[in-house]
């Protein structure tokens, strides 16, 4: 079966499934809508961490060991910047720096973030479209027991250590969905919408906070399927489980399912959570831990098959 | 003898003598006024090639082999930028990039180029002050048989191949001397002003083109001494001799002396040009080719001794 698939994704966890989907779909069939709430300006550069992780992962340039940034990286810039007394709390590899410098240059020349991202993914030979959720600024801020922190300050400088009380996506109420994101939802050949196993609160919620996004999900005829980032009460990576506990939520796949209540048609959990039942929701269990490329493509095929089953016979 | 010494300098050739002067003078005794006519914006970054060459040379960070940029450099950024379709005609090493990013950030935060440069030279432990000729934009343009070219386009992209017809220093007529440069000339303890063996047309003339600079040189009580960048009709490095020929000038030390006519009290030529006589000018010959650090400090001592002899007994 063919058709257009939309994936909503944050960084590392989401990019794994996006890679799987990219490998099993034909070029042009996948549109990844990327969270840009983590975007920030640093050293005068526009940094889009989730877009970059998606670009690097789908282009095969990602670092398989440290899980962020580029493979075959060098660090001469950071050493020299430190010697000059510059800010070194945010690690920027020499190769990684190229994408920030080039993006910043193109934005300053008048291109939109969508146009810049489209240029980069084409240049890197990526078949999927990668679309920022918005061309306008949305900035995730984290309310903690140390006060409100900018996302990267919380995430990188403070290593997610402060207790999270709340989240705010500054600018989301006024930001418009990027044109290609809106167009993707309007495609009559839409086959499925996939909420990747990204952090629901930090990575997916900023996307859902855009005006029209929840309505677009509710209105689309294609099945909407979320994959749990929580396996047996644990996050595969990152602060999801810790943050859920701090927010007074039980860290479980069931909590994530309830978080997406009313937005999704089906919920995919790991085998470890098989048997989970959520009223009004199709729940399917399969191995969701993605260690190898085979894991990624297998999960992608599982999600697409589930979508096709839910859609029923077409045409 | 002590006192304050001003050196007017471009990049590589001038920086060699600036290093010699820095080594033989006490910290704080040397102010290097750097040409900024070669400055340009590239990839959104403010690049000051001559200031950087002076900073790297005086901090011992310069590359002794390729003669520009930093030692122990890596090139991951340029490779990655090329993969992304970015502009790669101007080589930026990974470590070198740090100074451009940091300078651009500080300028955007409201610091003047003088303040940024002062911060960098202190951080790098350099005893000499390094002062941009102006905090305002001056852009050297080269009129050639291919039309008017921006300096870096002529120098790097076109490798000085086009025939030079003329030069223009855009903005020089309105730019003010940097405050520290003006203050240096007003110092009653001024011992000497040295025009380094830089390209007179590309590196020293932009400095001289600033309103008040020629008057400051004429008015200062201390001896003004130029060192010829031409030895036996040849430039030590770079396009000086080629450019002189294209401008209809005989490439010789005598031509350089005449170029500085009325501005300088003495002219230092290489032994190969010993015997040169210029009306109204003290001409002194000594080895001026600077291969080793000893060559640099020896020439610096020679120039200072000449200045002290010209000044006569003081106080």
Coordinates of C-alpha atoms in Angstrom, one line a residue:
Chain A
X1 CA 0.0 0.0 0.0
X2 CA 1.3 3.5 -0.8
X3 CA 0.4 7.0 0.4
X4 CA 1.7 9.8 2.4
X5 CA 2.8 9.4 6.0
X6 CA 3.3 12.2 8.5
X7 CA 5.6 11.7 11.5
X8 CA 5.7 14.1 14.4
X9 CA 9.1 13.9 16.0
X10 CA 11.6 15.3 18.5
X11 CA 15.2 14.3 18.4
X12 CA 16.9 11.0 19.1
X13 CA 14.1 8.6 19.9
X14 CA 11.8 10.1 17.2
X15 CA 14.6 10.1 14.6
X16 CA 15.1 6.4 15.1
X17 CA 11.5 5.6 14.0
X18 CA 11.7 8.3 11.3
X19 CA 14.7 6.5 9.9
X20 CA 12.8 3.3 9.9
X21 CA 9.8 4.9 8.1
X22 CA 12.1 6.6 5.6
X23 CA 13.7 3.2 4.8
X24 CA 10.4 1.4 4.2
X25 CA 8.6 4.2 2.4
X26 CA 9.3 5.5 -1.1
X27 CA 11.1 8.8 -1.5
X28 CA 8.5 11.6 -1.0
X29 CA 6.1 9.4 0.9
X30 CA 7.3 10.6 4.4
X31 CA 7.0 14.0 5.9
X32 CA 8.6 14.4 9.3
X33 CA 7.3 17.4 11.2
X34 CA 10.1 18.4 13.7
X35 CA 9.8 20.0 17.1
X36 CA 11.5 23.4 17.0
X37 CA 10.8 24.3 20.6
X38 CA 14.4 23.3 21.5
X39 CA 15.7 25.8 18.9
X40 CA 17.9 28.6 20.3
X41 CA 20.5 31.2 19.4
X42 CA 23.9 30.5 20.7
X43 CA 27.1 32.3 19.8
X44 CA 25.1 34.1 17.3
X45 CA 24.1 30.9 15.5
X46 CA 20.6 29.5 15.0
X47 CA 20.6 26.0 16.4
X48 CA 17.8 23.5 15.6
X49 CA 18.7 20.4 17.6
X50 CA 15.8 18.2 16.6
X51 CA 16.0 19.1 12.9
X52 CA 19.7 18.4 12.9
X53 CA 19.3 15.1 14.7
X54 CA 16.7 14.1 12.0
X55 CA 19.0 15.3 9.2
X56 CA 22.0 13.5 10.5
X57 CA 20.1 10.4 11.3
X58 CA 18.3 10.1 8.0
X59 CA 21.5 11.0 6.1
X60 CA 23.5 8.3 8.0
X61 CA 25.8 11.1 9.4
X62 CA 24.8 10.6 13.1
X63 CA 27.2 9.5 15.7
X64 CA 26.2 6.0 16.7
X65 CA 28.1 6.1 20.0
X66 CA 27.3 9.4 21.7
X67 CA 23.9 9.5 20.0
X68 CA 23.9 13.2 19.2
X69 CA 25.9 15.3 16.7
X70 CA 27.9 13.9 13.8
X71 CA 30.1 10.9 13.4
X72 CA 33.8 11.4 12.7
X73 CA 33.6 14.7 14.6
X74 CA 36.6 16.8 15.7
X75 CA 36.6 19.4 18.6
X76 CA 39.2 22.0 17.7
X77 CA 36.7 24.8 17.6
X78 CA 35.5 24.3 21.2
X79 CA 39.1 24.1 22.5
X80 CA 40.0 27.3 20.7
X81 CA 36.8 29.0 21.8
X82 CA 37.7 28.1 25.4
X83 CA 41.2 29.6 25.0
X84 CA 39.5 32.8 23.9
X85 CA 37.2 32.9 26.9
X86 CA 34.1 32.1 24.9
X87 CA 31.0 30.1 26.1
X88 CA 31.7 26.4 26.0
X89 CA 28.8 24.9 28.0
X90 CA 27.1 23.8 24.8
X91 CA 29.2 21.4 22.9
X92 CA 29.5 22.2 19.2
X93 CA 31.6 19.8 17.1
X94 CA 33.6 21.2 14.1
X95 CA 31.5 19.4 11.5
X96 CA 28.3 20.1 13.4
X97 CA 29.1 23.8 13.3
X98 CA 28.8 23.8 9.5
X99 CA 25.0 23.2 9.7
X100 CA 24.5 26.0 12.2
X101 CA 26.6 28.5 10.3
X102 CA 25.0 27.6 7.0
X103 CA 21.5 27.8 8.5
X104 CA 22.1 31.1 10.2
X105 CA 23.5 32.5 7.0
X106 CA 20.5 31.4 4.9
X107 CA 18.0 32.7 7.5
X108 CA 19.8 36.0 7.5
X109 CA 19.6 36.1 3.7
X110 CA 15.8 35.8 4.0
X111 CA 15.1 32.1 3.6
X112 CA 12.5 30.5 6.0
X113 CA 13.5 27.7 8.3
X114 CA 11.4 25.4 6.1
X115 CA 13.3 26.5 3.0
X116 CA 16.7 26.1 4.7
X117 CA 15.7 22.6 6.0
X118 CA 14.4 21.5 2.6
X119 CA 17.7 22.7 1.0
X120 CA 19.7 20.8 3.5
X121 CA 17.8 17.5 3.3
X122 CA 18.0 17.6 -0.5
X123 CA 21.7 18.3 -0.4
X124 CA 22.2 15.4 2.0
X125 CA 20.2 13.1 -0.3
X126 CA 17.4 12.4 2.2
X127 CA 14.2 11.0 0.6
X128 CA 11.8 12.2 3.4
X129 CA 10.7 15.8 3.7
X130 CA 11.8 17.2 7.0
X131 CA 9.6 20.2 8.0
X132 CA 10.0 22.4 11.0
X133 CA 6.7 22.5 12.9
X134 CA 6.7 26.3 12.3
X135 CA 8.9 28.9 10.6
X136 CA 8.2 31.2 13.5
X137 CA 9.9 31.1 16.9
X138 CA 8.6 28.8 19.6
X139 CA 10.7 28.5 22.7
X140 CA 10.2 25.8 25.2
X141 CA 10.8 27.0 28.8
X142 CA 10.9 24.7 31.8
X143 CA 9.4 25.8 35.2
X144 CA 11.5 24.2 37.9
X145 CA 12.3 24.4 41.6
X146 CA 15.1 26.7 40.5
X147 CA 12.7 29.0 38.6
X148 CA 11.9 29.2 34.8
X149 CA 14.8 27.9 32.7
X150 CA 15.3 28.1 28.9
X151 CA 15.2 24.6 27.6
X152 CA 18.9 24.2 26.7
X153 CA 19.8 25.6 30.0
X154 CA 17.7 23.0 31.7
X155 CA 18.6 20.2 29.4
X156 CA 22.4 20.8 28.8
X157 CA 23.7 23.2 31.5
X158 CA 21.6 21.7 34.3
X159 CA 21.5 18.2 32.9
X160 CA 17.8 17.9 33.6
X161 CA 18.6 17.9 37.4
X162 CA 16.1 20.6 38.6
X163 CA 12.6 19.3 39.5
X164 CA 10.1 20.1 36.7
X165 CA 6.9 21.9 37.8
X166 CA 5.6 23.0 34.4
X167 CA 6.4 23.7 30.8
X168 CA 5.6 26.7 28.5
X169 CA 6.0 27.0 24.8
X170 CA 6.6 30.7 24.3
X171 CA 5.2 32.0 21.1
X172 CA 3.3 28.8 20.2
X173 CA -0.1 30.5 20.5
X174 CA 0.9 32.9 17.8
X175 CA 3.1 30.7 15.6
X176 CA 1.6 29.3 12.4
X177 CA 2.2 25.8 11.3
X178 CA 4.8 25.7 8.6
X179 CA 3.2 25.6 5.1
X180 CA 4.5 22.1 4.2
X181 CA 3.2 20.8 7.5
X182 CA -0.2 22.2 6.9
X183 CA -0.1 20.9 3.3
X184 CA 0.8 17.4 4.4
X185 CA -2.4 17.2 6.5
X186 CA -4.4 18.3 3.5
X187 CA -3.1 15.5 1.3
X188 CA -6.0 13.3 0.3
X189 CA -3.5 10.4 0.0
X190 CA -2.6 10.6 3.6
X191 CA -2.0 7.1 4.9
X192 CA -1.1 7.6 8.5
X193 CA 0.0 10.1 11.1
X194 CA 2.6 8.8 13.5
X195 CA 3.5 10.3 16.9
X196 CA 7.1 9.1 17.3
X197 CA 8.3 7.7 20.6
X198 CA 9.6 11.1 21.6
X199 CA 9.2 12.8 24.9
X200 CA 5.4 13.7 24.9
X201 CA 5.9 16.8 27.1
X202 CA 9.1 18.2 25.7
X203 CA 9.1 17.1 22.1
X204 CA 5.5 16.4 20.9
X205 CA 3.5 18.9 23.0
X206 CA 5.3 21.9 21.4
X207 CA 4.1 20.7 18.1
X208 CA 0.6 20.0 19.4
X209 CA 0.5 23.5 20.9
X210 CA 0.5 25.2 17.5
X211 CA -2.9 26.7 16.6
X212 CA -4.6 24.2 14.2
X213 CA -2.4 21.2 14.9
X214 CA -4.8 19.4 17.2
X215 CA -7.7 20.2 14.9
X216 CA -5.6 18.9 11.9
X217 CA -5.0 15.6 13.8
X218 CA -8.7 15.3 14.7
X219 CA -9.9 16.1 11.2
X220 CA -7.6 13.9 9.2
X221 CA -9.1 10.8 7.8
X222 CA -6.0 8.7 8.2
X223 CA -5.3 6.8 11.4
X224 CA -3.3 8.6 14.0
X225 CA -0.9 6.3 15.9
X226 CA 1.4 7.1 18.8
X227 CA 4.3 4.9 19.9
X228 CA 5.0 4.9 23.7
X229 CA 8.5 6.2 24.6
X230 CA 8.0 4.5 28.0
X231 CA 8.7 0.8 28.3
X232 CA 7.8 -0.9 31.5
X233 CA 7.8 2.4 33.4
X234 CA 11.2 3.4 32.1
X235 CA 12.3 6.0 29.4
X236 CA 14.5 4.5 26.8
X237 CA 16.6 7.6 27.0
X238 CA 16.4 11.1 28.4
X239 CA 14.4 12.6 31.2
X240 CA 10.9 11.5 30.2
X241 CA 10.2 9.2 33.2
X242 CA 12.0 11.5 35.7
X243 CA 9.9 14.4 34.4
X244 CA 6.6 12.5 34.6
X245 CA 7.3 11.6 38.2
X246 CA 8.1 15.2 39.0
X247 CA 4.9 16.3 37.3
X248 CA 2.9 13.9 39.6
X249 CA 2.3 11.4 36.8
X250 CA 2.9 7.7 37.0
X251 CA 5.7 7.0 34.5
X252 CA 3.9 4.4 32.4
X253 CA 2.8 3.7 28.9
X254 CA -0.8 4.1 30.1
X255 CA -0.1 7.7 31.3
X256 CA 1.3 8.5 27.8
X257 CA -1.8 7.0 26.2
X258 CA -4.0 9.1 28.4
X259 CA -1.9 12.2 27.5
X260 CA -2.8 11.7 23.9
X261 CA -6.4 10.9 24.7
X262 CA -8.8 12.2 22.0
X263 CA -5.9 12.7 19.5
X264 CA -5.0 9.2 18.5
X265 CA -6.7 6.2 17.1
X266 CA -4.2 3.6 18.2
X267 CA -1.3 3.3 20.7
X268 CA 1.7 1.0 20.2
X269 CA 3.4 -0.2 23.3
X270 CA 6.4 -2.5 23.9
X271 CA 5.8 -6.2 24.5
X272 CA 6.7 -5.5 28.1
X273 CA 3.5 -3.5 28.4
X274 CA 1.3 -6.0 26.4
X275 CA -2.1 -6.3 27.9
X276 CA -2.5 -2.6 28.5
X277 CA -6.0 -1.5 27.8
X278 CA -7.2 2.0 27.3
X279 CA -10.9 2.8 26.8
X280 CA -11.7 3.8 23.2
X281 CA -8.2 3.1 22.0
X282 CA -6.7 0.3 19.9
X283 CA -3.6 -0.8 21.7
X284 CA -1.0 -3.0 20.0
X285 CA 2.1 -4.5 21.4
X286 CA 5.4 -5.2 19.7
X287 CA 9.1 -4.8 20.5
X288 CA 9.7 -1.1 20.4
X289 CA 13.3 -0.8 21.6
X290 CA 15.2 0.2 18.5
X291 CA 18.8 -0.9 18.8
X292 CA 19.5 -1.9 15.2
X293 CA 18.4 -0.5 11.8
X294 CA 16.3 -3.8 11.5
X295 CA 14.5 -2.8 14.7
X296 CA 13.7 0.6 13.2
X297 CA 12.4 -0.7 9.9
X298 CA 10.5 -3.6 11.7
X299 CA 8.7 -1.1 14.0
X300 CA 8.0 1.2 11.0
X301 CA 6.4 -1.7 9.1
X302 CA 4.4 -2.7 12.2
X303 CA 3.0 0.8 12.6
X304 CA 2.2 1.1 8.9
X305 CA 0.4 -2.3 8.9
X306 CA -1.6 -1.2 12.0
X307 CA -2.6 2.0 10.2
X308 CA -3.6 0.1 7.1
X309 CA -5.7 -2.3 9.1
X310 CA -7.4 0.6 11.0
X311 CA -8.1 2.4 7.7
X312 CA -9.8 -0.7 6.3
X313 CA -10.1 -1.5 2.6
X314 CA -9.6 1.6 0.3
X315 CA -10.7 2.6 -3.1
Chain B
X1 CA 65.8 53.6 26.6
X2 CA 62.1 53.1 27.2
X3 CA 58.9 54.7 25.8
X4 CA 55.9 54.0 23.7
X5 CA 56.3 52.5 20.2
X6 CA 53.5 52.5 17.5
X7 CA 53.7 50.0 14.7
X8 CA 51.4 50.3 11.6
X9 CA 50.9 46.8 10.3
X10 CA 49.1 44.6 7.9
X11 CA 49.2 40.8 8.1
X12 CA 52.1 38.4 7.7
X13 CA 55.1 40.6 6.9
X14 CA 54.1 43.3 9.4
X15 CA 53.3 40.8 12.1
X16 CA 56.8 39.4 11.9
X17 CA 58.3 42.7 12.9
X18 CA 55.5 43.4 15.4
X19 CA 56.5 40.1 17.1
X20 CA 60.1 41.3 17.1
X21 CA 59.1 44.6 18.6
X22 CA 56.9 42.9 21.2
X23 CA 59.8 40.7 22.3
X24 CA 62.3 43.5 22.8
X25 CA 59.8 46.0 24.4
X26 CA 58.3 45.8 27.8
X27 CA 54.6 44.8 28.1
X28 CA 52.5 47.9 27.3
X29 CA 55.2 49.7 25.4
X30 CA 54.0 48.6 22.0
X31 CA 50.8 49.5 20.2
X32 CA 50.2 47.8 16.9
X33 CA 47.6 49.7 14.7
X34 CA 46.2 47.0 12.4
X35 CA 44.8 47.4 8.9
X36 CA 41.1 46.5 8.8
X37 CA 40.6 47.3 5.1
X38 CA 40.8 43.5 4.5
X39 CA 37.9 42.9 7.0
X40 CA 34.8 41.3 5.6
X41 CA 31.7 39.5 6.5
X42 CA 31.7 35.9 5.3
X43 CA 29.1 33.2 6.3
X44 CA 27.6 35.8 8.6
X45 CA 30.9 36.1 10.5
X46 CA 33.1 39.2 10.9
X47 CA 36.5 38.3 9.8
X48 CA 39.5 40.6 10.5
X49 CA 42.4 38.8 8.7
X50 CA 45.2 41.2 9.8
X51 CA 44.1 41.5 13.4
X52 CA 43.9 37.7 13.6
X53 CA 47.4 37.2 12.0
X54 CA 48.8 39.7 14.6
X55 CA 47.0 38.0 17.5
X56 CA 48.1 34.5 16.4
X57 CA 51.6 35.6 15.7
X58 CA 52.1 37.5 18.9
X59 CA 50.5 34.7 20.9
X60 CA 52.6 32.1 19.3
X61 CA 49.6 30.4 17.8
X62 CA 50.4 31.1 14.1
X63 CA 51.0 28.3 11.7
X64 CA 54.8 28.3 10.9
X65 CA 54.4 26.4 7.7
X66 CA 51.5 27.8 5.7
X67 CA 52.0 31.3 7.2
X68 CA 48.3 32.1 7.8
X69 CA 45.8 30.8 10.3
X70 CA 46.5 28.7 13.4
X71 CA 48.9 25.9 14.1
X72 CA 47.6 22.4 14.9
X73 CA 44.5 23.2 12.9
X74 CA 41.8 20.8 11.7
X75 CA 39.4 21.2 8.8
X76 CA 36.3 19.2 9.6
X77 CA 34.1 22.3 9.4
X78 CA 35.1 23.1 5.8
X79 CA 34.5 19.5 4.7
X80 CA 31.0 19.5 6.3
X81 CA 30.2 22.9 4.9
X82 CA 31.1 21.7 1.4
X83 CA 28.8 18.6 1.9
X84 CA 26.0 21.0 2.8
X85 CA 26.6 23.1 -0.3
X86 CA 28.0 26.1 1.6
X87 CA 30.6 28.5 0.3
X88 CA 34.1 27.0 0.6
X89 CA 36.3 29.4 -1.4
X90 CA 37.6 31.1 1.8
X91 CA 39.4 28.5 4.0
X92 CA 38.4 28.6 7.7
X93 CA 40.1 26.2 10.0
X94 CA 38.1 24.7 12.9
X95 CA 40.2 26.5 15.5
X96 CA 40.4 29.8 13.5
X97 CA 36.6 29.7 13.3
X98 CA 36.5 30.3 17.1
X99 CA 37.9 33.8 16.8
X100 CA 35.4 34.8 14.1
X101 CA 32.4 33.4 16.0
X102 CA 33.5 35.0 19.2
X103 CA 34.2 38.4 17.6
X104 CA 30.9 38.4 15.7
X105 CA 29.0 37.5 18.9
X106 CA 30.7 40.3 20.9
X107 CA 30.2 42.9 18.1
X108 CA 26.5 41.9 18.0
X109 CA 26.4 42.3 21.7
X110 CA 27.5 45.9 21.3
X111 CA 31.2 45.9 21.8
X112 CA 33.5 47.9 19.5
X113 CA 36.1 46.1 17.4
X114 CA 38.7 47.8 19.6
X115 CA 37.1 46.3 22.7
X116 CA 36.8 42.9 21.2
X117 CA 40.4 42.9 20.1
X118 CA 41.6 44.2 23.5
X119 CA 39.7 41.4 25.2
X120 CA 41.2 38.8 22.8
X121 CA 44.8 40.0 23.2
X122 CA 44.6 40.0 27.0
X123 CA 43.0 36.6 27.0
X124 CA 45.9 35.3 24.8
X125 CA 48.5 36.9 27.1
X126 CA 49.9 39.3 24.5
X127 CA 51.8 42.2 26.0
X128 CA 51.4 44.6 23.1
X129 CA 48.1 46.4 22.5
X130 CA 46.6 45.5 19.2
X131 CA 44.3 48.2 17.9
X132 CA 42.2 48.2 14.8
X133 CA 42.9 51.3 12.8
X134 CA 39.2 52.2 13.1
X135 CA 36.1 50.7 14.8
X136 CA 34.2 51.7 11.7
X137 CA 34.0 49.9 8.4
X138 CA 36.6 50.5 5.8
X139 CA 36.6 48.1 2.8
X140 CA 39.5 47.8 0.4
X141 CA 38.4 47.4 -3.2
X142 CA 40.7 46.6 -6.0
X143 CA 40.1 48.0 -9.5
X144 CA 41.3 45.4 -12.0
X145 CA 41.1 44.6 -15.7
X146 CA 38.1 42.4 -14.6
X147 CA 36.4 45.4 -12.9
X148 CA 36.2 46.4 -9.3
X149 CA 36.7 43.4 -6.9
X150 CA 36.2 43.2 -3.1
X151 CA 39.6 42.6 -1.6
X152 CA 39.1 39.0 -0.5
X153 CA 37.7 38.2 -3.9
X154 CA 40.8 39.6 -5.6
X155 CA 43.2 38.2 -3.0
X156 CA 41.8 34.7 -2.3
X157 CA 39.3 33.8 -5.0
X158 CA 41.3 35.3 -7.8
X159 CA 44.7 34.7 -6.2
X160 CA 45.8 38.2 -7.1
X161 CA 45.8 37.2 -10.8
X162 CA 43.8 40.2 -12.3
X163 CA 45.9 43.2 -13.3
X164 CA 45.5 46.0 -10.7
X165 CA 44.6 49.4 -12.0
X166 CA 43.7 51.2 -8.8
X167 CA 42.6 50.8 -5.2
X168 CA 39.8 52.3 -3.1
X169 CA 39.3 52.2 0.6
X170 CA 35.5 52.5 0.9
X171 CA 34.4 54.3 4.0
X172 CA 37.9 55.5 4.9
X173 CA 37.0 59.2 4.3
X174 CA 34.3 59.0 7.0
X175 CA 35.9 56.5 9.4
X176 CA 37.4 57.7 12.6
X177 CA 40.7 56.5 14.0
X178 CA 40.1 54.0 16.8
X179 CA 40.3 55.8 20.2
X180 CA 43.4 53.9 21.3
X181 CA 45.1 54.6 18.0
X182 CA 44.5 58.3 18.4
X183 CA 45.6 58.1 22.1
X184 CA 48.8 56.4 21.2
X185 CA 49.9 59.3 18.9
X186 CA 49.1 61.7 21.7
X187 CA 51.4 59.9 24.2
X188 CA 54.2 62.3 25.2
X189 CA 56.4 59.3 25.8
X190 CA 56.2 58.2 22.2
X191 CA 59.6 56.8 21.2
X192 CA 59.0 55.8 17.6
X193 CA 56.4 55.1 14.9
X194 CA 57.2 52.1 12.7
X195 CA 55.6 51.4 9.3
X196 CA 56.1 47.7 9.2
X197 CA 57.3 45.9 6.0
X198 CA 53.7 45.3 4.9
X199 CA 52.3 46.0 1.4
X200 CA 52.3 49.8 1.2
X201 CA 49.3 49.9 -1.2
X202 CA 47.1 47.2 0.3
X203 CA 48.0 47.2 4.0
X204 CA 49.5 50.6 5.0
X205 CA 47.6 52.9 2.7
X206 CA 44.2 52.0 4.2
X207 CA 45.5 53.1 7.6
X208 CA 47.0 56.3 6.1
X209 CA 43.7 57.0 4.4
X210 CA 41.9 57.6 7.7
X211 CA 41.2 61.3 8.4
X212 CA 43.9 62.6 10.7
X213 CA 46.3 59.7 10.3
X214 CA 48.8 61.5 8.0
X215 CA 48.5 64.6 10.2
X216 CA 49.2 62.5 13.3
X217 CA 52.3 61.1 11.7
X218 CA 53.5 64.5 10.6
X219 CA 52.8 66.1 14.0
X220 CA 54.4 63.5 16.2
X221 CA 57.7 64.4 17.7
X222 CA 59.0 60.8 17.6
X223 CA 60.9 59.5 14.6
X224 CA 58.7 57.8 11.9
X225 CA 60.6 54.9 10.3
X226 CA 59.4 52.6 7.5
X227 CA 60.9 49.3 6.6
X228 CA 60.9 48.3 2.9
X229 CA 58.9 45.2 2.1
X230 CA 60.8 45.1 -1.2
X231 CA 64.3 43.5 -1.3
X232 CA 66.3 43.8 -4.5
X233 CA 63.2 44.4 -6.5
X234 CA 61.3 41.4 -5.1
X235 CA 58.5 41.2 -2.5
X236 CA 59.3 38.8 0.3
X237 CA 55.8 37.5 0.1
X238 CA 52.5 38.3 -1.6
X239 CA 51.6 40.5 -4.5
X240 CA 53.5 43.7 -3.7
X241 CA 56.0 43.6 -6.6
X242 CA 53.5 42.3 -9.1
X243 CA 51.0 45.0 -8.1
X244 CA 53.6 47.8 -8.3
X245 CA 54.5 46.7 -11.8
X246 CA 50.9 46.7 -12.8
X247 CA 50.5 50.2 -11.4
X248 CA 53.3 51.4 -13.6
X249 CA 55.8 51.6 -10.6
X250 CA 59.2 50.2 -10.6
X251 CA 59.2 47.4 -7.9
X252 CA 62.1 48.7 -5.8
X253 CA 62.8 49.9 -2.3
X254 CA 63.3 53.4 -3.7
X255 CA 59.7 53.4 -5.0
X256 CA 58.4 52.5 -1.6
X257 CA 60.5 55.3 0.0
X258 CA 59.0 57.8 -2.5
X259 CA 55.5 56.4 -1.7
X260 CA 56.1 57.4 2.0
X261 CA 57.7 60.7 1.0
X262 CA 56.9 63.5 3.6
X263 CA 55.6 61.0 6.1
X264 CA 58.7 59.3 7.3
X265 CA 62.0 60.4 8.8
X266 CA 64.0 57.3 8.0
X267 CA 63.8 54.3 5.7
X268 CA 65.2 50.9 6.4
X269 CA 66.3 48.7 3.5
X270 CA 67.8 45.3 3.2
X271 CA 71.6 45.0 2.8
X272 CA 70.9 44.0 -0.8
X273 CA 69.7 47.6 -1.4
X274 CA 72.5 49.3 0.6
X275 CA 73.6 52.5 -1.0
X276 CA 70.1 53.6 -1.8
X277 CA 69.9 57.4 -1.4
X278 CA 66.6 59.3 -1.2
X279 CA 66.8 63.1 -0.9
X280 CA 65.7 64.3 2.6
X281 CA 65.6 60.8 4.1
X282 CA 67.8 58.9 6.4
X283 CA 68.3 55.5 4.7
X284 CA 69.8 52.6 6.8
X285 CA 70.6 49.1 5.5
X286 CA 70.5 45.9 7.5
X287 CA 69.3 42.3 6.9
X288 CA 65.5 42.7 6.7
X289 CA 64.5 39.1 5.7
X290 CA 62.9 37.7 8.8
X291 CA 63.2 33.9 8.8
X292 CA 63.8 33.2 12.5
X293 CA 62.7 34.8 15.7
X294 CA 66.2 36.1 16.1
X295 CA 65.9 37.9 12.7
X296 CA 62.7 39.5 14.0
X297 CA 64.1 40.8 17.3
X298 CA 67.4 41.8 15.6
X299 CA 65.5 44.0 13.1
X300 CA 63.3 45.4 15.9
X301 CA 66.4 46.4 17.9
X302 CA 67.9 47.9 14.7
X303 CA 64.8 50.0 14.1
X304 CA 64.6 51.2 17.7
X305 CA 68.3 52.1 17.8
X306 CA 67.8 54.1 14.6
X307 CA 64.8 55.9 16.1
X308 CA 66.8 56.7 19.3
X309 CA 69.7 58.0 17.3
X310 CA 67.4 60.2 15.2
X311 CA 65.6 61.5 18.3
X312 CA 68.9 62.5 19.9
X313 CA 69.6 62.8 23.6
X314 CA 66.5 63.1 25.7
X315 CA 65.6 64.7 29.0

